[in-house]
Amino acid sequence: MSALCHMLHLTSLAAALPTLLDTARQEQLSYEAFLTLALKAEMDGRDARARTRRFREARLPFPSDLERFDFRFQPSLSERVVRELVKTATNVVLVGPPGVGKTHLACGLARKALDAGHTVRFVTLRELSAQLVAPRGGGVNAIRRYSQPMLLVLDEMGYTQLTPVQAQALFDLVLARYEHRATIFTSNLTFAEWGGLLGDEVLPLLDRVLHHAEVIAINGRSYRMRERAASDRPTATP
Ligand code: ADP
Ligand code: MG
């Protein structure tokens, strides 16, 4: 029976079958109840594998989630507004200085999207801009690849200056995603400063990005510095 399952690619059922058969004998299940359990075992296994694959393909840099974000540390930020983002906004722009939790929040929102069954891809502007003009798999192929995920996280808009060709490709990607896919941007720069990164593409690009966007400015202190300050403090407090 296990061999048949494998031939039909019912791998989760094959694994669950010995236990299921035991249960069926002990509890004298009807044929119908047994078959339902068997099919459900296969379904659950497939869902779990799809979820694992989605998480792997998202390439989130660290497993931060919203539950582990200390909103009290960042009073400029409303937890309610952040949680609402999952439901309402198409695009989110997280703006603020280094260390205030932009990447953490972006990953936390991305995990929510993954949990809800959406596809996600995380990439920094540096990686993306290189891939958009890569000799193999770049150009339209890269644009197509990055236009597919339901949610794209584009991290660190601000540390990489784009060439005109890269800026044009980024604009094409934003256009391809416009109005049917969500994007989260993080940036340490103000929008006025994006011109320095993107050149002539900046205005049409911002126009599309900001059309359906929530802009969240985080003005607080760096959490990294807080951790540093805590560890620099003498440990033996009287
Ligand atoms: P940014 O992307 O704004 O530079 P990060 O998101 O990388 O900042 O945050 C830096 C580090 O501090 C990460 O390890 C992150 O998990 C942590 N961190 C930042 N803000 C908070 C917060 N409010 N609560 C818990 N951890 C935080
Ligand atoms: Mg960051």
PDB file of N, CA, C and O in Angstrom, residues 54-62 64 102-108 110 114 119-125 127-128 131 146 149 151-156 184 186:
ATOM      1  N   ARG A  54       7.161  28.308   0.694  1.00  0.00           N
ATOM      2  CA  ARG A  54       6.917  29.766   0.617  1.00  0.00           C
ATOM      3  C   ARG A  54       7.864  30.527   1.516  1.00  0.00           C
ATOM      4  O   ARG A  54       8.431  31.536   1.120  1.00  0.00           O
ATOM      5  N   PHE A  55       8.050  30.039   2.748  1.00  0.00           N
ATOM      6  CA  PHE A  55       8.956  30.725   3.687  1.00  0.00           C
ATOM      7  C   PHE A  55      10.379  30.711   3.150  1.00  0.00           C
ATOM      8  O   PHE A  55      11.090  31.701   3.235  1.00  0.00           O
ATOM      9  N   ARG A  56      10.817  29.571   2.584  1.00  0.00           N
ATOM     10  CA  ARG A  56      12.190  29.480   2.086  1.00  0.00           C
ATOM     11  C   ARG A  56      12.379  30.432   0.904  1.00  0.00           C
ATOM     12  O   ARG A  56      13.359  31.182   0.832  1.00  0.00           O
ATOM     13  N   GLU A  57      11.424  30.427   0.009  1.00  0.00           N
ATOM     14  CA  GLU A  57      11.560  31.254  -1.196  1.00  0.00           C
ATOM     15  C   GLU A  57      11.468  32.747  -0.894  1.00  0.00           C
ATOM     16  O   GLU A  57      11.926  33.565  -1.672  1.00  0.00           O
ATOM     17  N   ALA A  58      10.888  33.106   0.261  1.00  0.00           N
ATOM     18  CA  ALA A  58      10.772  34.526   0.628  1.00  0.00           C
ATOM     19  C   ALA A  58      12.140  35.107   0.981  1.00  0.00           C
ATOM     20  O   ALA A  58      12.361  36.303   0.837  1.00  0.00           O
ATOM     21  N   ARG A  59      13.059  34.261   1.458  1.00  0.00           N
ATOM     22  CA  ARG A  59      14.419  34.676   1.834  1.00  0.00           C
ATOM     23  C   ARG A  59      14.432  35.832   2.818  1.00  0.00           C
ATOM     24  O   ARG A  59      15.168  36.819   2.637  1.00  0.00           O
ATOM     25  N   LEU A  60      13.624  35.736   3.843  1.00  0.00           N
ATOM     26  CA  LEU A  60      13.652  36.770   4.885  1.00  0.00           C
ATOM     27  C   LEU A  60      15.000  36.680   5.608  1.00  0.00           C
ATOM     28  O   LEU A  60      15.437  35.588   5.942  1.00  0.00           O
ATOM     29  N   PRO A  61      15.637  37.825   5.869  1.00  0.00           N
ATOM     30  CA  PRO A  61      16.988  37.786   6.446  1.00  0.00           C
ATOM     31  C   PRO A  61      17.010  37.352   7.896  1.00  0.00           C
ATOM     32  O   PRO A  61      17.974  36.764   8.349  1.00  0.00           O
ATOM     33  N   PHE A  62      15.971  37.685   8.661  1.00  0.00           N
ATOM     34  CA  PHE A  62      15.898  37.139  10.011  1.00  0.00           C
ATOM     35  C   PHE A  62      14.456  36.914  10.429  1.00  0.00           C
ATOM     36  O   PHE A  62      13.548  37.538   9.902  1.00  0.00           O
ATOM     37  N   SER A  64      12.270  37.777  12.374  1.00  0.00           N
ATOM     38  CA  SER A  64      11.616  38.708  13.280  1.00  0.00           C
ATOM     39  C   SER A  64      10.122  38.698  13.006  1.00  0.00           C
ATOM     40  O   SER A  64       9.705  38.624  11.865  1.00  0.00           O
ATOM     41  N   LYS A 102      13.092  49.119  10.950  1.00  0.00           N
ATOM     42  CA  LYS A 102      12.410  49.081   9.643  1.00  0.00           C
ATOM     43  C   LYS A 102      12.430  47.672   9.061  1.00  0.00           C
ATOM     44  O   LYS A 102      11.402  47.147   8.630  1.00  0.00           O
ATOM     45  N   THR A 103      13.615  47.054   9.029  1.00  0.00           N
ATOM     46  CA  THR A 103      13.724  45.719   8.441  1.00  0.00           C
ATOM     47  C   THR A 103      12.944  44.707   9.285  1.00  0.00           C
ATOM     48  O   THR A 103      12.259  43.830   8.739  1.00  0.00           O
ATOM     49  N   HIS A 104      13.024  44.861  10.599  1.00  0.00           N
ATOM     50  CA  HIS A 104      12.274  43.978  11.515  1.00  0.00           C
ATOM     51  C   HIS A 104      10.774  44.044  11.203  1.00  0.00           C
ATOM     52  O   HIS A 104      10.112  43.013  11.034  1.00  0.00           O
ATOM     53  N   LEU A 105      10.242  45.272  11.101  1.00  0.00           N
ATOM     54  CA  LEU A 105       8.813  45.433  10.830  1.00  0.00           C
ATOM     55  C   LEU A 105       8.449  44.891   9.454  1.00  0.00           C
ATOM     56  O   LEU A 105       7.420  44.233   9.284  1.00  0.00           O
ATOM     57  N   ALA A 106       9.305  45.166   8.461  1.00  0.00           N
ATOM     58  CA  ALA A 106       9.028  44.679   7.103  1.00  0.00           C
ATOM     59  C   ALA A 106       8.966  43.148   7.106  1.00  0.00           C
ATOM     60  O   ALA A 106       8.071  42.555   6.497  1.00  0.00           O
ATOM     61  N   CYS A 107       9.906  42.514   7.824  1.00  0.00           N
ATOM     62  CA  CYS A 107       9.903  41.048   7.900  1.00  0.00           C
ATOM     63  C   CYS A 107       8.673  40.554   8.662  1.00  0.00           C
ATOM     64  O   CYS A 107       8.080  39.534   8.299  1.00  0.00           O
ATOM     65  N   GLY A 108       8.297  41.293   9.713  1.00  0.00           N
ATOM     66  CA  GLY A 108       7.118  40.899  10.485  1.00  0.00           C
ATOM     67  C   GLY A 108       5.858  40.948   9.629  1.00  0.00           C
ATOM     68  O   GLY A 108       5.038  40.026   9.655  1.00  0.00           O
ATOM     69  N   ALA A 110       5.846  40.729   6.407  1.00  0.00           N
ATOM     70  CA  ALA A 110       6.015  39.679   5.396  1.00  0.00           C
ATOM     71  C   ALA A 110       5.596  38.321   5.954  1.00  0.00           C
ATOM     72  O   ALA A 110       4.959  37.523   5.257  1.00  0.00           O
ATOM     73  N   LEU A 114       2.892  35.665   4.574  1.00  0.00           N
ATOM     74  CA  LEU A 114       3.194  34.249   4.337  1.00  0.00           C
ATOM     75  C   LEU A 114       2.197  33.355   5.071  1.00  0.00           C
ATOM     76  O   LEU A 114       1.697  32.374   4.509  1.00  0.00           O
ATOM     77  N   THR A 119       2.584  34.616  -1.505  1.00  0.00           N
ATOM     78  CA  THR A 119       3.998  34.480  -1.819  1.00  0.00           C
ATOM     79  C   THR A 119       4.696  35.807  -1.535  1.00  0.00           C
ATOM     80  O   THR A 119       4.119  36.885  -1.712  1.00  0.00           O
ATOM     81  N   VAL A 120       5.942  35.712  -1.068  1.00  0.00           N
ATOM     82  CA  VAL A 120       6.696  36.887  -0.637  1.00  0.00           C
ATOM     83  C   VAL A 120       8.122  36.764  -1.152  1.00  0.00           C
ATOM     84  O   VAL A 120       8.651  35.654  -1.289  1.00  0.00           O
ATOM     85  N   ARG A 121       8.756  37.905  -1.446  1.00  0.00           N
ATOM     86  CA  ARG A 121      10.188  37.900  -1.749  1.00  0.00           C
ATOM     87  C   ARG A 121      10.816  39.106  -1.082  1.00  0.00           C
ATOM     88  O   ARG A 121      10.326  40.232  -1.227  1.00  0.00           O
ATOM     89  N   PHE A 122      11.900  38.857  -0.334  1.00  0.00           N
ATOM     90  CA  PHE A 122      12.649  39.928   0.316  1.00  0.00           C
ATOM     91  C   PHE A 122      13.935  40.145  -0.463  1.00  0.00           C
ATOM     92  O   PHE A 122      14.635  39.189  -0.812  1.00  0.00           O
ATOM     93  N   VAL A 123      14.278  41.409  -0.726  1.00  0.00           N
ATOM     94  CA  VAL A 123      15.534  41.684  -1.425  1.00  0.00           C
ATOM     95  C   VAL A 123      15.993  43.092  -1.041  1.00  0.00           C
ATOM     96  O   VAL A 123      15.165  43.966  -0.762  1.00  0.00           O
ATOM     97  N   THR A 124      17.306  43.293  -0.964  1.00  0.00           N
ATOM     98  CA  THR A 124      17.786  44.664  -0.731  1.00  0.00           C
ATOM     99  C   THR A 124      17.903  45.360  -2.090  1.00  0.00           C
ATOM    100  O   THR A 124      18.037  44.705  -3.128  1.00  0.00           O
ATOM    101  N   LEU A 125      17.893  46.689  -2.059  1.00  0.00           N
ATOM    102  CA  LEU A 125      18.017  47.419  -3.321  1.00  0.00           C
ATOM    103  C   LEU A 125      19.353  47.081  -3.994  1.00  0.00           C
ATOM    104  O   LEU A 125      19.425  46.984  -5.213  1.00  0.00           O
ATOM    105  N   GLU A 127      21.041  44.169  -3.951  1.00  0.00           N
ATOM    106  CA  GLU A 127      20.928  42.885  -4.667  1.00  0.00           C
ATOM    107  C   GLU A 127      20.036  43.022  -5.888  1.00  0.00           C
ATOM    108  O   GLU A 127      20.366  42.530  -6.968  1.00  0.00           O
ATOM    109  N   LEU A 128      18.900  43.693  -5.692  1.00  0.00           N
ATOM    110  CA  LEU A 128      17.932  43.795  -6.780  1.00  0.00           C
ATOM    111  C   LEU A 128      18.531  44.545  -7.963  1.00  0.00           C
ATOM    112  O   LEU A 128      18.417  44.097  -9.115  1.00  0.00           O
ATOM    113  N   GLN A 131      20.796  42.382  -9.841  1.00  0.00           N
ATOM    114  CA  GLN A 131      20.109  41.319 -10.594  1.00  0.00           C
ATOM    115  C   GLN A 131      19.359  41.858 -11.802  1.00  0.00           C
ATOM    116  O   GLN A 131      19.219  41.162 -12.805  1.00  0.00           O
ATOM    117  N   TYR A 146      10.578  39.248 -10.259  1.00  0.00           N
ATOM    118  CA  TYR A 146      10.254  40.075  -9.087  1.00  0.00           C
ATOM    119  C   TYR A 146       8.866  40.689  -9.173  1.00  0.00           C
ATOM    120  O   TYR A 146       8.417  41.301  -8.217  1.00  0.00           O
ATOM    121  N   PRO A 149       5.797  37.739  -6.943  1.00  0.00           N
ATOM    122  CA  PRO A 149       5.342  37.546  -5.564  1.00  0.00           C
ATOM    123  C   PRO A 149       4.242  38.530  -5.179  1.00  0.00           C
ATOM    124  O   PRO A 149       4.280  39.695  -5.584  1.00  0.00           O
ATOM    125  N   LEU A 151       3.819  39.815  -2.388  1.00  0.00           N
ATOM    126  CA  LEU A 151       4.437  40.894  -1.610  1.00  0.00           C
ATOM    127  C   LEU A 151       5.941  40.904  -1.875  1.00  0.00           C
ATOM    128  O   LEU A 151       6.600  39.864  -1.769  1.00  0.00           O
ATOM    129  N   LEU A 152       6.445  42.061  -2.250  1.00  0.00           N
ATOM    130  CA  LEU A 152       7.892  42.242  -2.403  1.00  0.00           C
ATOM    131  C   LEU A 152       8.355  43.184  -1.295  1.00  0.00           C
ATOM    132  O   LEU A 152       7.747  44.223  -1.076  1.00  0.00           O
ATOM    133  N   VAL A 153       9.404  42.785  -0.575  1.00  0.00           N
ATOM    134  CA  VAL A 153      10.012  43.711   0.385  1.00  0.00           C
ATOM    135  C   VAL A 153      11.300  44.221  -0.241  1.00  0.00           C
ATOM    136  O   VAL A 153      12.201  43.440  -0.552  1.00  0.00           O
ATOM    137  N   LEU A 154      11.365  45.518  -0.458  1.00  0.00           N
ATOM    138  CA  LEU A 154      12.557  46.116  -1.065  1.00  0.00           C
ATOM    139  C   LEU A 154      13.251  46.920   0.032  1.00  0.00           C
ATOM    140  O   LEU A 154      12.809  48.013   0.397  1.00  0.00           O
ATOM    141  N   ASP A 155      14.305  46.309   0.573  1.00  0.00           N
ATOM    142  CA  ASP A 155      14.939  46.852   1.783  1.00  0.00           C
ATOM    143  C   ASP A 155      16.103  47.759   1.414  1.00  0.00           C
ATOM    144  O   ASP A 155      16.786  47.539   0.404  1.00  0.00           O
ATOM    145  N   GLU A 156      16.325  48.755   2.253  1.00  0.00           N
ATOM    146  CA  GLU A 156      17.487  49.629   2.154  1.00  0.00           C
ATOM    147  C   GLU A 156      17.542  50.450   0.874  1.00  0.00           C
ATOM    148  O   GLU A 156      18.539  50.460   0.161  1.00  0.00           O
ATOM    149  N   ILE A 184       6.684  46.546   0.045  1.00  0.00           N
ATOM    150  CA  ILE A 184       7.113  47.291   1.239  1.00  0.00           C
ATOM    151  C   ILE A 184       8.507  47.821   0.960  1.00  0.00           C
ATOM    152  O   ILE A 184       9.407  47.052   0.599  1.00  0.00           O
ATOM    153  N   THR A 186      11.809  50.010   2.526  1.00  0.00           N
ATOM    154  CA  THR A 186      12.375  50.645   3.715  1.00  0.00           C
ATOM    155  C   THR A 186      13.448  51.610   3.241  1.00  0.00           C
ATOM    156  O   THR A 186      14.153  51.341   2.269  1.00  0.00           O
TER     157      THR A 186
END
